[in-house]
């Protein structure tokens, strides 16, 4: 067959509306939204010490759901799974780097405390959100997934790929937990230079997987080598390299933004602590002033 027989246009792949826009994912997304707004809205009075979600939290949650649907229920998912490795990497970038911190910041503290109130869940949370465990768990799973024979084996079995992606999403949330944990009393929270070091370490740990894809001398994945070519100007090898670049750019953008934000607040806090006592903000002084109970021996 000639080359043009393999170069299908994006409008001629035989995909139905259901294939492209995944009504099941749409319904799941709407269900999650309904539960969130009911629990953090009219139903919050049923829970002890519960408050309604703030406007910022609601906005972040909606944005998170839109990102989730874009990654899992839009043409990004369909074409990424069947034709373009670059779109598959864009999907993963959204799910593992953009989605978790947004969702965690959107969750009221009391709600997460209720979710993880059962002792088994609390024990699992404490184990997988330890900074060292969380960083190694996510980056190891992510790197293994992109080993060619593992990737191709998962691509041939939709159920196994789904399971692996679900595990990776949970691992991504665990990896982000030490950075943006909403629980104020969490012993897994990092602060200051420790948080900066943790973010930097995650950036280093994921680099080999991206480098393997970007600097490979040949196409790595049989799944996409045998896939029809959608665009004449984007062959399998170029698509693979583009996918690695997309992943690295999104990861660098997200980690870089979080690094800048964390560094700014750490630096600001350090400057406040260096000020004379009479020039420090009242809130900072209150945090330093021991209570009567703390002053007792």
mmCIF file of C-alpha atoms in Angstrom:
data_model
loop_
_atom_site.group_PDB
_atom_site.id
_atom_site.type_symbol
_atom_site.label_atom_id
_atom_site.label_comp_id
_atom_site.label_asym_id
_atom_site.label_seq_id
_atom_site.Cartn_x
_atom_site.Cartn_y
_atom_site.Cartn_z
ATOM 1 C CA UNK A 1 0.000 0.000 0.000
ATOM 2 C CA UNK A 2 1.159 3.529 -0.735
ATOM 3 C CA UNK A 3 2.079 6.059 1.892
ATOM 4 C CA UNK A 4 -1.107 8.069 1.361
ATOM 5 C CA UNK A 5 -3.218 5.065 2.296
ATOM 6 C CA UNK A 6 -1.665 5.234 5.771
ATOM 7 C CA UNK A 7 -2.054 8.990 6.198
ATOM 8 C CA UNK A 8 -5.573 9.473 7.497
ATOM 9 C CA UNK A 9 -7.019 12.855 8.229
ATOM 10 C CA UNK A 10 -8.260 13.551 11.759
ATOM 11 C CA UNK A 11 -11.781 13.784 10.348
ATOM 12 C CA UNK A 12 -11.631 10.392 8.626
ATOM 13 C CA UNK A 13 -10.731 7.897 11.361
ATOM 14 C CA UNK A 14 -14.209 6.449 11.688
ATOM 15 C CA UNK A 15 -14.500 7.649 15.271
ATOM 16 C CA UNK A 16 -18.008 8.200 16.599
ATOM 17 C CA UNK A 17 -19.139 10.952 18.959
ATOM 18 C CA UNK A 18 -19.045 8.406 21.777
ATOM 19 C CA UNK A 19 -15.441 7.498 20.907
ATOM 20 C CA UNK A 20 -14.321 11.120 20.867
ATOM 21 C CA UNK A 21 -16.241 12.526 23.834
ATOM 22 C CA UNK A 22 -16.746 9.502 26.149
ATOM 23 C CA UNK A 23 -20.252 9.978 27.632
ATOM 24 C CA UNK A 24 -19.347 7.580 30.476
ATOM 25 C CA UNK A 25 -16.452 9.834 31.526
ATOM 26 C CA UNK A 26 -18.743 12.852 31.183
ATOM 27 C CA UNK A 27 -21.342 11.267 33.484
ATOM 28 C CA UNK A 28 -18.642 10.270 35.990
ATOM 29 C CA UNK A 29 -17.281 13.830 35.990
ATOM 30 C CA UNK A 30 -20.765 15.280 36.539
ATOM 31 C CA UNK A 31 -21.388 12.777 39.349
ATOM 32 C CA UNK A 32 -18.172 13.778 41.133
ATOM 33 C CA UNK A 33 -19.098 17.456 40.733
ATOM 34 C CA UNK A 34 -22.569 16.843 42.167
ATOM 35 C CA UNK A 35 -21.210 14.978 45.189
ATOM 36 C CA UNK A 36 -18.577 17.643 45.858
ATOM 37 C CA UNK A 37 -20.981 20.582 45.713
ATOM 38 C CA UNK A 38 -23.603 18.792 47.817
ATOM 39 C CA UNK A 39 -21.149 17.680 50.517
ATOM 40 C CA UNK A 40 -19.320 21.019 50.693
ATOM 41 C CA UNK A 41 -22.576 22.960 50.318
ATOM 42 C CA UNK A 42 -26.051 22.142 51.679
ATOM 43 C CA UNK A 43 -24.987 18.855 53.311
ATOM 44 C CA UNK A 44 -21.915 20.152 55.162
ATOM 45 C CA UNK A 45 -23.979 20.713 58.346
ATOM 46 C CA UNK A 46 -24.280 16.954 58.758
ATOM 47 C CA UNK A 47 -20.560 16.748 59.499
ATOM 48 C CA UNK A 48 -18.934 17.917 62.705
ATOM 49 C CA UNK A 49 -16.702 21.006 62.393
ATOM 50 C CA UNK A 50 -17.506 21.228 58.672
ATOM 51 C CA UNK A 51 -17.704 24.457 56.720
ATOM 52 C CA UNK A 52 -18.735 25.241 53.169
ATOM 53 C CA UNK A 53 -16.053 25.258 50.493
ATOM 54 C CA UNK A 54 -14.675 28.691 49.691
ATOM 55 C CA UNK A 55 -15.256 30.300 46.308
ATOM 56 C CA UNK A 56 -11.591 29.679 45.466
ATOM 57 C CA UNK A 57 -11.872 25.992 46.340
ATOM 58 C CA UNK A 58 -15.019 25.602 44.224
ATOM 59 C CA UNK A 59 -13.364 27.321 41.273
ATOM 60 C CA UNK A 60 -10.275 25.126 41.578
ATOM 61 C CA UNK A 61 -12.401 21.981 41.763
ATOM 62 C CA UNK A 62 -14.341 22.903 38.623
ATOM 63 C CA UNK A 63 -11.069 23.645 36.845
ATOM 64 C CA UNK A 64 -9.718 20.292 38.012
ATOM 65 C CA UNK A 65 -12.782 18.477 36.662
ATOM 66 C CA UNK A 66 -12.420 20.233 33.311
ATOM 67 C CA UNK A 67 -8.790 19.126 33.153
ATOM 68 C CA UNK A 68 -9.795 15.574 34.056
ATOM 69 C CA UNK A 69 -12.452 15.435 31.354
ATOM 70 C CA UNK A 70 -10.102 16.995 28.794
ATOM 71 C CA UNK A 71 -7.543 14.276 29.523
ATOM 72 C CA UNK A 72 -9.863 11.287 29.861
ATOM 73 C CA UNK A 73 -13.025 12.103 27.937
ATOM 74 C CA UNK A 74 -12.034 14.337 25.018
ATOM 75 C CA UNK A 75 -10.389 13.538 21.649
ATOM 76 C CA UNK A 76 -7.025 13.876 23.444
ATOM 77 C CA UNK A 77 -7.678 10.460 24.990
ATOM 78 C CA UNK A 78 -9.000 8.784 21.841
ATOM 79 C CA UNK A 79 -6.297 9.966 19.434
ATOM 80 C CA UNK A 80 -3.616 9.570 22.084
ATOM 81 C CA UNK A 81 -4.569 5.945 22.649
ATOM 82 C CA UNK A 82 -4.913 4.968 18.986
ATOM 83 C CA UNK A 83 -2.745 7.262 16.864
ATOM 84 C CA UNK A 84 -0.508 9.884 18.462
ATOM 85 C CA UNK A 85 2.033 9.238 21.217
ATOM 86 C CA UNK A 86 2.390 13.008 21.686
ATOM 87 C CA UNK A 87 -1.270 13.320 22.687
ATOM 88 C CA UNK A 88 -0.893 10.351 25.021
ATOM 89 C CA UNK A 89 1.954 12.176 26.751
ATOM 90 C CA UNK A 90 -0.127 15.350 26.917
ATOM 91 C CA UNK A 91 -2.876 13.326 28.579
ATOM 92 C CA UNK A 92 -0.433 12.001 31.172
ATOM 93 C CA UNK A 93 1.016 15.460 31.772
ATOM 94 C CA UNK A 94 -2.449 16.734 32.659
ATOM 95 C CA UNK A 95 -3.360 13.773 34.868
ATOM 96 C CA UNK A 96 -0.112 13.497 36.847
ATOM 97 C CA UNK A 97 1.281 17.027 37.007
ATOM 98 C CA UNK A 98 -1.579 19.525 36.619
ATOM 99 C CA UNK A 99 -4.589 17.735 38.111
ATOM 100 C CA UNK A 100 -3.393 16.514 41.574
ATOM 101 C CA UNK A 101 -2.238 19.847 43.082
ATOM 102 C CA UNK A 102 -5.377 21.620 41.833
ATOM 103 C CA UNK A 103 -7.705 18.988 43.316
ATOM 104 C CA UNK A 104 -5.830 18.884 46.632
ATOM 105 C CA UNK A 105 -6.004 22.664 46.959
ATOM 106 C CA UNK A 106 -9.734 22.492 46.199
ATOM 107 C CA UNK A 107 -10.459 20.071 49.057
ATOM 108 C CA UNK A 108 -11.577 21.505 52.425
ATOM 109 C CA UNK A 109 -9.422 20.192 55.244
ATOM 110 C CA UNK A 110 -12.365 18.710 57.145
ATOM 111 C CA UNK A 111 -13.475 16.717 54.092
ATOM 112 C CA UNK A 112 -10.110 15.018 53.688
ATOM 113 C CA UNK A 113 -10.047 14.273 57.410
ATOM 114 C CA UNK A 114 -13.432 12.544 57.070
ATOM 115 C CA UNK A 115 -12.309 10.576 54.008
ATOM 116 C CA UNK A 116 -9.180 9.305 55.749
ATOM 117 C CA UNK A 117 -10.769 8.847 59.169
ATOM 118 C CA UNK A 118 -10.888 5.012 58.977
ATOM 119 C CA UNK A 119 -7.676 3.620 60.443
ATOM 120 C CA UNK A 120 -6.714 1.449 57.433
ATOM 121 C CA UNK A 121 -7.009 4.421 55.055
ATOM 122 C CA UNK A 122 -5.143 6.666 57.486
ATOM 123 C CA UNK A 123 -2.332 4.101 57.742
ATOM 124 C CA UNK A 124 -2.087 3.797 53.958
ATOM 125 C CA UNK A 125 -2.060 7.574 53.615
ATOM 126 C CA UNK A 126 0.751 7.950 56.145
ATOM 127 C CA UNK A 127 2.801 5.247 54.400
ATOM 128 C CA UNK A 128 2.503 6.411 50.793
ATOM 129 C CA UNK A 129 2.790 10.162 51.477
ATOM 130 C CA UNK A 130 6.124 9.919 53.253
ATOM 131 C CA UNK A 131 8.234 12.202 51.013
ATOM 132 C CA UNK A 132 10.844 9.572 50.164
ATOM 133 C CA UNK A 133 8.260 6.860 49.505
ATOM 134 C CA UNK A 134 5.982 9.168 47.518
ATOM 135 C CA UNK A 135 8.756 10.464 45.245
ATOM 136 C CA UNK A 136 10.225 7.019 44.556
ATOM 137 C CA UNK A 137 6.825 5.349 44.120
ATOM 138 C CA UNK A 138 5.500 7.748 41.505
ATOM 139 C CA UNK A 139 8.694 8.238 39.528
ATOM 140 C CA UNK A 140 9.482 4.497 39.500
ATOM 141 C CA UNK A 141 5.986 3.570 38.304
ATOM 142 C CA UNK A 142 6.080 6.349 35.713
ATOM 143 C CA UNK A 143 9.504 5.283 34.401
ATOM 144 C CA UNK A 144 8.579 1.581 34.271
ATOM 145 C CA UNK A 145 5.429 2.403 32.312
ATOM 146 C CA UNK A 146 7.528 3.948 29.536
ATOM 147 C CA UNK A 147 9.824 0.946 29.109
ATOM 148 C CA UNK A 148 8.826 -0.153 25.569
ATOM 149 C CA UNK A 149 7.855 -3.789 26.258
ATOM 150 C CA UNK A 150 5.799 -2.793 29.337
ATOM 151 C CA UNK A 151 4.097 0.039 27.458
ATOM 152 C CA UNK A 152 3.225 -2.160 24.463
ATOM 153 C CA UNK A 153 1.971 -4.975 26.691
ATOM 154 C CA UNK A 154 -0.301 -2.566 28.566
ATOM 155 C CA UNK A 155 -1.542 -1.039 25.298
ATOM 156 C CA UNK A 156 -2.713 -4.472 24.127
ATOM 157 C CA UNK A 157 -4.791 -4.986 27.264
ATOM 158 C CA UNK A 158 -7.198 -2.115 27.940
ATOM 159 C CA UNK A 159 -8.088 -3.371 31.423
ATOM 160 C CA UNK A 160 -4.457 -3.596 32.523
ATOM 161 C CA UNK A 161 -3.679 -0.160 31.115
ATOM 162 C CA UNK A 162 -6.668 1.272 32.999
ATOM 163 C CA UNK A 163 -5.493 -0.320 36.248
ATOM 164 C CA UNK A 164 -1.943 0.982 35.739
ATOM 165 C CA UNK A 165 -3.216 4.502 35.052
ATOM 166 C CA UNK A 166 -5.427 4.462 38.151
ATOM 167 C CA UNK A 167 -2.458 3.367 40.270
ATOM 168 C CA UNK A 168 -0.308 6.085 38.682
ATOM 169 C CA UNK A 169 -2.924 8.751 39.427
ATOM 170 C CA UNK A 170 -3.043 7.732 43.089
ATOM 171 C CA UNK A 171 0.765 7.697 43.156
ATOM 172 C CA UNK A 172 0.766 11.189 41.629
ATOM 173 C CA UNK A 173 -1.562 12.457 44.366
ATOM 174 C CA UNK A 174 0.737 10.885 46.980
ATOM 175 C CA UNK A 175 3.749 12.551 45.329
ATOM 176 C CA UNK A 176 2.051 15.965 45.459
ATOM 177 C CA UNK A 177 0.805 15.525 49.037
ATOM 178 C CA UNK A 178 4.006 16.715 50.800
ATOM 179 C CA UNK A 179 3.863 19.884 48.677
ATOM 180 C CA UNK A 180 0.202 20.924 48.834
ATOM 181 C CA UNK A 181 -1.321 18.833 51.616
ATOM 182 C CA UNK A 182 -4.480 20.585 52.886
ATOM 183 C CA UNK A 183 -4.157 18.955 56.325
ATOM 184 C CA UNK A 184 -2.543 21.475 58.669
ATOM 185 C CA UNK A 185 -1.503 18.812 61.189
ATOM 186 C CA UNK A 186 -0.111 16.441 58.580
ATOM 187 C CA UNK A 187 3.256 15.077 59.667
ATOM 188 C CA UNK A 188 4.092 14.573 56.007
ATOM 189 C CA UNK A 189 4.017 18.260 55.185
ATOM 190 C CA UNK A 190 7.283 19.808 54.107
ATOM 191 C CA UNK A 191 8.234 23.426 54.573
ATOM 192 C CA UNK A 192 10.852 25.873 53.412
ATOM 193 C CA UNK A 193 14.029 24.432 51.935
ATOM 194 C CA UNK A 194 12.829 20.849 52.418
ATOM 195 C CA UNK A 195 9.882 21.490 50.117
ATOM 196 C CA UNK A 196 12.140 23.145 47.535
ATOM 197 C CA UNK A 197 14.530 20.168 47.666
ATOM 198 C CA UNK A 198 11.648 17.708 47.319
ATOM 199 C CA UNK A 199 10.276 19.428 44.199
ATOM 200 C CA UNK A 200 13.747 19.618 42.661
ATOM 201 C CA UNK A 201 14.359 15.921 43.409
ATOM 202 C CA UNK A 202 11.122 14.933 41.663
ATOM 203 C CA UNK A 203 12.213 16.892 38.606
ATOM 204 C CA UNK A 204 15.523 15.020 38.566
ATOM 205 C CA UNK A 205 13.947 11.581 39.087
ATOM 206 C CA UNK A 206 11.593 11.930 36.120
ATOM 207 C CA UNK A 207 14.268 13.171 33.730
ATOM 208 C CA UNK A 208 15.604 9.703 32.655
ATOM 209 C CA UNK A 209 12.173 8.620 31.387
ATOM 210 C CA UNK A 210 11.788 11.811 29.347
ATOM 211 C CA UNK A 211 15.380 11.591 28.076
ATOM 212 C CA UNK A 212 14.837 7.983 26.959
ATOM 213 C CA UNK A 213 11.980 9.144 24.737
ATOM 214 C CA UNK A 214 13.434 12.440 23.495
ATOM 215 C CA UNK A 215 16.921 11.165 22.626
ATOM 216 C CA UNK A 216 16.047 7.687 21.334
ATOM 217 C CA UNK A 217 17.558 7.009 17.899
ATOM 218 C CA UNK A 218 14.559 4.996 16.662
ATOM 219 C CA UNK A 219 10.825 4.665 17.386
ATOM 220 C CA UNK A 220 10.405 2.736 20.639
ATOM 221 C CA UNK A 221 6.760 1.708 20.816
ATOM 222 C CA UNK A 222 5.250 -0.884 18.478
ATOM 223 C CA UNK A 223 1.808 0.435 19.411
ATOM 224 C CA UNK A 224 2.455 3.644 17.495
ATOM 225 C CA UNK A 225 4.796 2.225 14.840
ATOM 226 C CA UNK A 226 1.889 0.160 13.526
ATOM 227 C CA UNK A 227 -0.702 2.940 13.973
ATOM 228 C CA UNK A 228 -2.011 4.839 10.919
ATOM 229 C CA UNK A 229 -0.276 8.166 10.361
ATOM 230 C CA UNK A 230 -2.711 11.046 10.859
ATOM 231 C CA UNK A 231 -0.536 13.863 9.553
ATOM 232 C CA UNK A 232 1.985 13.619 6.691
ATOM 233 C CA UNK A 233 4.382 15.966 8.467
ATOM 234 C CA UNK A 234 4.366 14.001 11.746
ATOM 235 C CA UNK A 235 5.895 10.563 11.363
ATOM 236 C CA UNK A 236 6.139 8.062 14.203
ATOM 237 C CA UNK A 237 9.652 9.067 15.242
ATOM 238 C CA UNK A 238 8.867 12.817 15.249
ATOM 239 C CA UNK A 239 5.641 12.152 17.148
ATOM 240 C CA UNK A 240 7.564 10.174 19.781
ATOM 241 C CA UNK A 241 10.132 12.923 20.250
ATOM 242 C CA UNK A 242 7.368 15.545 20.427
ATOM 243 C CA UNK A 243 5.660 13.491 23.138
ATOM 244 C CA UNK A 244 8.809 13.434 25.270
ATOM 245 C CA UNK A 245 9.275 17.173 24.823
ATOM 246 C CA UNK A 246 5.639 17.875 25.775
ATOM 247 C CA UNK A 247 5.972 15.806 28.933
ATOM 248 C CA UNK A 248 9.237 17.487 29.956
ATOM 249 C CA UNK A 249 7.957 21.002 29.181
ATOM 250 C CA UNK A 250 4.723 20.544 31.152
ATOM 251 C CA UNK A 251 6.602 18.985 34.052
ATOM 252 C CA UNK A 252 9.155 21.807 34.071
ATOM 253 C CA UNK A 253 6.415 24.435 33.810
ATOM 254 C CA UNK A 254 4.410 23.007 36.722
ATOM 255 C CA UNK A 255 7.398 22.245 38.955
ATOM 256 C CA UNK A 256 9.001 25.582 38.094
ATOM 257 C CA UNK A 257 5.831 27.506 38.963
ATOM 258 C CA UNK A 258 5.462 25.642 42.258
ATOM 259 C CA UNK A 259 9.161 26.154 43.050
ATOM 260 C CA UNK A 260 8.839 29.895 42.428
ATOM 261 C CA UNK A 261 5.687 30.097 44.568
ATOM 262 C CA UNK A 262 7.197 28.100 47.444
ATOM 263 C CA UNK A 263 10.490 30.011 47.311
ATOM 264 C CA UNK A 264 8.693 33.362 47.346
ATOM 265 C CA UNK A 265 6.646 32.476 50.441
ATOM 266 C CA UNK A 266 9.639 30.910 52.184
ATOM 267 C CA UNK A 267 11.758 33.997 51.491
ATOM 268 C CA UNK A 268 8.941 36.283 52.641
ATOM 269 C CA UNK A 269 8.568 34.316 55.871
ATOM 270 C CA UNK A 270 12.307 34.387 56.501
ATOM 271 C CA UNK A 271 12.384 38.167 56.047
ATOM 272 C CA UNK A 272 9.505 38.609 58.497
ATOM 273 C CA UNK A 273 11.285 36.497 61.098
ATOM 274 C CA UNK A 274 14.434 38.620 60.740
ATOM 275 C CA UNK A 275 12.541 41.832 61.505
ATOM 276 C CA UNK A 276 12.635 43.316 65.021
ATOM 277 C CA UNK A 277 9.756 42.114 67.194
ATOM 278 C CA UNK A 278 7.960 45.457 67.102
ATOM 279 C CA UNK A 279 8.010 45.505 63.274
ATOM 280 C CA UNK A 280 6.719 41.985 62.668
ATOM 281 C CA UNK A 281 3.098 41.497 61.559
ATOM 282 C CA UNK A 282 0.655 40.769 64.363
ATOM 283 C CA UNK A 283 -0.247 37.354 62.915
ATOM 284 C CA UNK A 284 3.386 36.259 62.894
ATOM 285 C CA UNK A 285 3.816 37.399 66.500
ATOM 286 C CA UNK A 286 0.737 35.476 67.592
ATOM 287 C CA UNK A 287 2.150 32.327 65.989
ATOM 288 C CA UNK A 288 5.367 32.757 67.973
ATOM 289 C CA UNK A 289 3.778 33.727 71.271
ATOM 290 C CA UNK A 290 3.326 30.659 73.501
ATOM 291 C CA UNK A 291 -0.077 30.112 75.012
ATOM 292 C CA UNK A 292 -0.574 29.756 78.774
ATOM 293 C CA UNK A 293 -0.774 25.978 78.376
ATOM 294 C CA UNK A 294 2.449 25.880 76.364
ATOM 295 C CA UNK A 295 4.208 27.934 79.030
ATOM 296 C CA UNK A 296 3.350 25.491 81.798
ATOM 297 C CA UNK A 297 5.883 22.888 82.815
#
